[in-house]
Amino acid sequence: MIQAILIDSVVMNDTPITVSKIDSNFERETITIHTNRSIQSGEKFMSQITFRGVAKMDEYGLFESWDPKFNKSLDSNSPFILTSNNFPTGARFWFPCFDEPDKKATFELHVNHPSELNVYSNTKEKRREIAGIGRTLTVFETTRSLSTYHVALSINHLSTQPLDIKGFGKVFCLLS
């Protein structure tokens, strides 16, 4: 569930475009962004969407999963995994997007997380910095252009072991 959306103003052909209104349709899982002027077919522009969302417990989109190895109740301090499952259309449950395979975009993940947990994505870590007491901000490199179901994120207590796979390169296996 997306809690808040902020869309930066965009300049196209030296004419600023600002957002005048945002409508949402929960049944169709869409938002409509109204601007101060019409955007012409073929006109190129870039928009930046900043949002805040909430993970769910239903194993779709960005979801929480408690480690079955510890088999403790949800109100305990047992290890947990926050991870993504975007195939085929799960991305729309944790970030605003065109959740269709033929629609592609680049993504740069900025993850503010508890410092004792590890964060993994399908792109390299760009930087890591202290974000407050017990918090770390991990920023990943921008992805190549890809469909939303390829965006991957996991925050967990697991460590990794690098492996070199012939013909594929280096991969990292999560260890429990």
PDB file of C-alpha atoms in Angstrom:
ATOM      1  CA  MET A   1       0.000   0.000   0.000  1.00  0.00           C
ATOM      2  CA  ILE A   2       1.434   3.370  -0.996  1.00  0.00           C
ATOM      3  CA  GLN A   3       1.004   5.975   1.752  1.00  0.00           C
ATOM      4  CA  ALA A   4       2.312   9.147   0.106  1.00  0.00           C
ATOM      5  CA  ILE A   5       3.484  10.273  -3.315  1.00  0.00           C
ATOM      6  CA  LEU A   6       5.471  13.392  -4.175  1.00  0.00           C
ATOM      7  CA  ILE A   7       6.152  14.210  -7.810  1.00  0.00           C
ATOM      8  CA  ASP A   8       8.808  16.780  -8.638  1.00  0.00           C
ATOM      9  CA  SER A   9       8.043  19.452 -11.223  1.00  0.00           C
ATOM     10  CA  VAL A  10       9.472  18.814 -14.665  1.00  0.00           C
ATOM     11  CA  VAL A  11      10.768  21.213 -17.293  1.00  0.00           C
ATOM     12  CA  MET A  12      10.020  20.311 -20.911  1.00  0.00           C
ATOM     13  CA  ASN A  13      11.013  22.572 -23.777  1.00  0.00           C
ATOM     14  CA  ASP A  14      11.731  25.372 -21.223  1.00  0.00           C
ATOM     15  CA  THR A  15       8.106  25.244 -20.013  1.00  0.00           C
ATOM     16  CA  PRO A  16       7.706  23.918 -16.452  1.00  0.00           C
ATOM     17  CA  ILE A  17       5.151  21.215 -15.856  1.00  0.00           C
ATOM     18  CA  THR A  18       3.678  21.011 -12.394  1.00  0.00           C
ATOM     19  CA  VAL A  19       1.291  18.525 -10.871  1.00  0.00           C
ATOM     20  CA  SER A  20      -2.097  20.101 -10.214  1.00  0.00           C
ATOM     21  CA  LYS A  21      -3.948  17.049  -8.884  1.00  0.00           C
ATOM     22  CA  ILE A  22      -3.533  13.296  -8.301  1.00  0.00           C
ATOM     23  CA  ASP A  23      -6.537  10.945  -8.482  1.00  0.00           C
ATOM     24  CA  SER A  24      -6.432   7.317  -7.377  1.00  0.00           C
ATOM     25  CA  ASN A  25      -8.600   4.364  -8.365  1.00  0.00           C
ATOM     26  CA  PHE A  26      -8.038   1.472  -5.973  1.00  0.00           C
ATOM     27  CA  GLU A  27     -10.181  -0.976  -7.992  1.00  0.00           C
ATOM     28  CA  ARG A  28      -8.081  -0.442 -11.126  1.00  0.00           C
ATOM     29  CA  GLU A  29      -4.847  -0.048  -9.103  1.00  0.00           C
ATOM     30  CA  THR A  30      -4.051   3.225 -10.881  1.00  0.00           C
ATOM     31  CA  ILE A  31      -3.282   6.846 -10.186  1.00  0.00           C
ATOM     32  CA  THR A  32      -3.920   9.673 -12.644  1.00  0.00           C
ATOM     33  CA  ILE A  33      -1.552  12.610 -12.538  1.00  0.00           C
ATOM     34  CA  HIS A  34      -3.013  15.912 -13.755  1.00  0.00           C
ATOM     35  CA  THR A  35      -0.587  18.621 -14.880  1.00  0.00           C
ATOM     36  CA  ASN A  36      -0.818  22.340 -15.576  1.00  0.00           C
ATOM     37  CA  ARG A  37      -0.592  21.728 -19.336  1.00  0.00           C
ATOM     38  CA  SER A  38      -1.082  18.960 -21.884  1.00  0.00           C
ATOM     39  CA  ILE A  39       1.809  16.664 -22.698  1.00  0.00           C
ATOM     40  CA  GLN A  40       1.984  16.068 -26.417  1.00  0.00           C
ATOM     41  CA  SER A  41       2.386  12.617 -27.965  1.00  0.00           C
ATOM     42  CA  GLY A  42       6.095  11.992 -28.598  1.00  0.00           C
ATOM     43  CA  GLU A  43       7.166  14.789 -26.252  1.00  0.00           C
ATOM     44  CA  LYS A  44       9.999  13.535 -24.030  1.00  0.00           C
ATOM     45  CA  PHE A  45      10.237  14.290 -20.350  1.00  0.00           C
ATOM     46  CA  MET A  46      11.462  12.776 -17.123  1.00  0.00           C
ATOM     47  CA  SER A  47       9.621  12.711 -13.830  1.00  0.00           C
ATOM     48  CA  GLN A  48      10.843  11.663 -10.414  1.00  0.00           C
ATOM     49  CA  ILE A  49       8.342  10.016  -8.100  1.00  0.00           C
ATOM     50  CA  THR A  50       9.113   9.812  -4.392  1.00  0.00           C
ATOM     51  CA  PHE A  51       6.806   7.706  -2.261  1.00  0.00           C
ATOM     52  CA  ARG A  52       6.466   5.915   1.054  1.00  0.00           C
ATOM     53  CA  GLY A  53       4.937   2.442   1.219  1.00  0.00           C
ATOM     54  CA  VAL A  54       4.132  -0.319   3.690  1.00  0.00           C
ATOM     55  CA  ALA A  55       5.162  -3.983   3.391  1.00  0.00           C
ATOM     56  CA  LYS A  56       2.469  -6.638   3.633  1.00  0.00           C
ATOM     57  CA  MET A  57       2.454 -10.220   4.896  1.00  0.00           C
ATOM     58  CA  ASP A  58       0.984 -11.857   1.783  1.00  0.00           C
ATOM     59  CA  GLU A  59       4.154 -12.882  -0.130  1.00  0.00           C
ATOM     60  CA  TYR A  60       3.407 -10.568  -3.055  1.00  0.00           C
ATOM     61  CA  GLY A  61       5.149  -7.305  -3.887  1.00  0.00           C
ATOM     62  CA  LEU A  62       7.380  -6.287  -0.962  1.00  0.00           C
ATOM     63  CA  PHE A  63       6.538  -8.577   1.911  1.00  0.00           C
ATOM     64  CA  GLU A  64       7.657  -9.651   5.342  1.00  0.00           C
ATOM     65  CA  SER A  65       8.603 -13.254   5.950  1.00  0.00           C
ATOM     66  CA  TRP A  66       9.553 -14.585   9.353  1.00  0.00           C
ATOM     67  CA  ASP A  67      12.369 -17.122   9.373  1.00  0.00           C
ATOM     68  CA  PRO A  68      10.723 -20.582   9.718  1.00  0.00           C
ATOM     69  CA  LYS A  69      13.973 -21.924  11.233  1.00  0.00           C
ATOM     70  CA  PHE A  70      13.100 -20.027  14.410  1.00  0.00           C
ATOM     71  CA  ASN A  71       9.320 -20.626  14.152  1.00  0.00           C
ATOM     72  CA  LYS A  72       8.436 -17.860  16.581  1.00  0.00           C
ATOM     73  CA  SER A  73       5.359 -15.679  16.690  1.00  0.00           C
ATOM     74  CA  LEU A  74       5.251 -12.387  14.810  1.00  0.00           C
ATOM     75  CA  ASP A  75       5.432 -10.347  18.019  1.00  0.00           C
ATOM     76  CA  SER A  76       8.775 -11.888  19.005  1.00  0.00           C
ATOM     77  CA  ASN A  77      12.210 -10.557  18.149  1.00  0.00           C
ATOM     78  CA  SER A  78      12.937 -13.455  15.815  1.00  0.00           C
ATOM     79  CA  PRO A  79      14.874 -12.788  12.585  1.00  0.00           C
ATOM     80  CA  PHE A  80      12.808 -11.706   9.629  1.00  0.00           C
ATOM     81  CA  ILE A  81      13.179 -11.159   5.920  1.00  0.00           C
ATOM     82  CA  LEU A  82      11.705  -8.252   3.990  1.00  0.00           C
ATOM     83  CA  THR A  83      11.903  -9.229   0.354  1.00  0.00           C
ATOM     84  CA  SER A  84      10.385  -8.617  -3.054  1.00  0.00           C
ATOM     85  CA  ASN A  85       8.338 -10.938  -5.228  1.00  0.00           C
ATOM     86  CA  ASN A  86       7.406  -8.898  -8.288  1.00  0.00           C
ATOM     87  CA  PHE A  87       6.576 -11.630 -10.796  1.00  0.00           C
ATOM     88  CA  PRO A  88       4.346 -11.230 -12.697  1.00  0.00           C
ATOM     89  CA  THR A  89       2.705  -8.007 -11.406  1.00  0.00           C
ATOM     90  CA  GLY A  90       3.775  -7.686  -7.763  1.00  0.00           C
ATOM     91  CA  ALA A  91       5.801  -4.483  -8.144  1.00  0.00           C
ATOM     92  CA  ARG A  92       2.636  -2.361  -8.143  1.00  0.00           C
ATOM     93  CA  PHE A  93       2.066  -3.377  -4.525  1.00  0.00           C
ATOM     94  CA  TRP A  94       5.191  -1.590  -3.278  1.00  0.00           C
ATOM     95  CA  PHE A  95       5.994   1.205  -5.720  1.00  0.00           C
ATOM     96  CA  PRO A  96       4.102   3.205  -8.363  1.00  0.00           C
ATOM     97  CA  CYS A  97       4.889   1.830 -11.821  1.00  0.00           C
ATOM     98  CA  PHE A  98       3.713   0.540 -15.162  1.00  0.00           C
ATOM     99  CA  ASP A  99       3.709  -3.098 -14.082  1.00  0.00           C
ATOM    100  CA  GLU A 100       3.784  -4.663 -17.555  1.00  0.00           C
ATOM    101  CA  PRO A 101       6.700  -6.605 -19.096  1.00  0.00           C
ATOM    102  CA  ASP A 102       7.022  -4.365 -22.180  1.00  0.00           C
ATOM    103  CA  LYS A 103       7.309  -1.187 -20.073  1.00  0.00           C
ATOM    104  CA  LYS A 104      10.871  -0.620 -18.864  1.00  0.00           C
ATOM    105  CA  ALA A 105      12.624   1.948 -16.671  1.00  0.00           C
ATOM    106  CA  THR A 106      15.796   2.383 -14.649  1.00  0.00           C
ATOM    107  CA  PHE A 107      15.689   2.152 -10.849  1.00  0.00           C
ATOM    108  CA  GLU A 108      17.947   3.437  -8.078  1.00  0.00           C
ATOM    109  CA  LEU A 109      17.076   1.991  -4.674  1.00  0.00           C
ATOM    110  CA  HIS A 110      17.771   3.987  -1.497  1.00  0.00           C
ATOM    111  CA  VAL A 111      17.096   1.783   1.532  1.00  0.00           C
ATOM    112  CA  ASN A 112      17.019   3.097   5.102  1.00  0.00           C
ATOM    113  CA  HIS A 113      17.257   0.022   7.327  1.00  0.00           C
ATOM    114  CA  PRO A 114      18.310  -1.206  10.788  1.00  0.00           C
ATOM    115  CA  SER A 115      22.135  -1.327  10.837  1.00  0.00           C
ATOM    116  CA  GLU A 116      22.258  -4.928  12.080  1.00  0.00           C
ATOM    117  CA  LEU A 117      20.484  -6.198   8.944  1.00  0.00           C
ATOM    118  CA  ASN A 118      21.949  -6.796   5.479  1.00  0.00           C
ATOM    119  CA  VAL A 119      20.445  -5.358   2.297  1.00  0.00           C
ATOM    120  CA  TYR A 120      20.681  -6.995  -1.128  1.00  0.00           C
ATOM    121  CA  SER A 121      19.486  -6.003  -4.570  1.00  0.00           C
ATOM    122  CA  ASN A 122      20.180  -7.101  -8.131  1.00  0.00           C
ATOM    123  CA  THR A 123      22.602  -4.239  -8.674  1.00  0.00           C
ATOM    124  CA  LYS A 124      25.815  -3.284  -6.889  1.00  0.00           C
ATOM    125  CA  GLU A 125      25.912  -1.272  -3.722  1.00  0.00           C
ATOM    126  CA  LYS A 126      26.926   2.313  -4.523  1.00  0.00           C
ATOM    127  CA  ARG A 127      27.366   3.644  -0.997  1.00  0.00           C
ATOM    128  CA  ARG A 128      26.460   3.075   2.623  1.00  0.00           C
ATOM    129  CA  GLU A 129      26.169   5.771   5.279  1.00  0.00           C
ATOM    130  CA  ILE A 130      24.923   6.252   8.830  1.00  0.00           C
ATOM    131  CA  ALA A 131      21.297   7.429   8.785  1.00  0.00           C
ATOM    132  CA  GLY A 132      20.735   7.867  12.525  1.00  0.00           C
ATOM    133  CA  ILE A 133      21.136   5.852  15.692  1.00  0.00           C
ATOM    134  CA  GLY A 134      21.016   2.186  14.690  1.00  0.00           C
ATOM    135  CA  ARG A 135      20.071   3.042  11.080  1.00  0.00           C
ATOM    136  CA  THR A 136      21.979   2.754   7.798  1.00  0.00           C
ATOM    137  CA  LEU A 137      21.190   4.185   4.372  1.00  0.00           C
ATOM    138  CA  THR A 138      22.275   1.855   1.574  1.00  0.00           C
ATOM    139  CA  VAL A 139      22.148   3.219  -1.971  1.00  0.00           C
ATOM    140  CA  PHE A 140      22.406   0.860  -4.942  1.00  0.00           C
ATOM    141  CA  GLU A 141      23.687   1.704  -8.419  1.00  0.00           C
ATOM    142  CA  THR A 142      21.099   2.561 -11.049  1.00  0.00           C
ATOM    143  CA  THR A 143      19.860  -0.543 -12.845  1.00  0.00           C
ATOM    144  CA  ARG A 144      19.920  -0.992 -16.581  1.00  0.00           C
ATOM    145  CA  SER A 145      16.529  -0.496 -18.233  1.00  0.00           C
ATOM    146  CA  LEU A 146      14.328  -3.370 -17.035  1.00  0.00           C
ATOM    147  CA  SER A 147      10.765  -4.466 -16.389  1.00  0.00           C
ATOM    148  CA  THR A 148       9.432  -3.957 -12.875  1.00  0.00           C
ATOM    149  CA  TYR A 149       9.256  -7.677 -12.146  1.00  0.00           C
ATOM    150  CA  HIS A 150      13.070  -7.751 -12.304  1.00  0.00           C
ATOM    151  CA  VAL A 151      13.524  -5.203  -9.475  1.00  0.00           C
ATOM    152  CA  ALA A 152      14.843  -7.136  -6.473  1.00  0.00           C
ATOM    153  CA  LEU A 153      15.287  -6.139  -2.848  1.00  0.00           C
ATOM    154  CA  SER A 154      15.850  -8.128   0.328  1.00  0.00           C
ATOM    155  CA  ILE A 155      16.576  -6.938   3.865  1.00  0.00           C
ATOM    156  CA  ASN A 156      17.533  -9.750   6.209  1.00  0.00           C
ATOM    157  CA  HIS A 157      19.904 -11.185   8.802  1.00  0.00           C
ATOM    158  CA  LEU A 158      21.588 -13.574   6.319  1.00  0.00           C
ATOM    159  CA  SER A 159      25.196 -13.364   5.150  1.00  0.00           C
ATOM    160  CA  THR A 160      26.490 -14.136   1.648  1.00  0.00           C
ATOM    161  CA  GLN A 161      29.100 -16.367   0.093  1.00  0.00           C
ATOM    162  CA  PRO A 162      30.466 -15.309  -3.319  1.00  0.00           C
ATOM    163  CA  LEU A 163      30.717 -18.035  -5.964  1.00  0.00           C
ATOM    164  CA  ASP A 164      32.281 -17.825  -9.423  1.00  0.00           C
ATOM    165  CA  ILE A 165      30.052 -19.614 -11.941  1.00  0.00           C
ATOM    166  CA  LYS A 166      31.731 -20.470 -15.232  1.00  0.00           C
ATOM    167  CA  GLY A 167      30.066 -18.614 -18.097  1.00  0.00           C
ATOM    168  CA  PHE A 168      27.969 -16.505 -15.728  1.00  0.00           C
ATOM    169  CA  GLY A 169      30.351 -14.644 -13.427  1.00  0.00           C
ATOM    170  CA  LYS A 170      30.252 -13.959  -9.709  1.00  0.00           C
ATOM    171  CA  VAL A 171      27.030 -14.650  -7.823  1.00  0.00           C
ATOM    172  CA  PHE A 172      26.289 -14.333  -4.125  1.00  0.00           C
ATOM    173  CA  CYS A 173      24.488 -17.116  -2.288  1.00  0.00           C
ATOM    174  CA  LEU A 174      22.586 -16.273   0.906  1.00  0.00           C
ATOM    175  CA  LEU A 175      23.568 -18.391   3.905  1.00  0.00           C
ATOM    176  CA  SER A 176      21.315 -19.093   6.873  1.00  0.00           C
TER     177      SER A 176
END
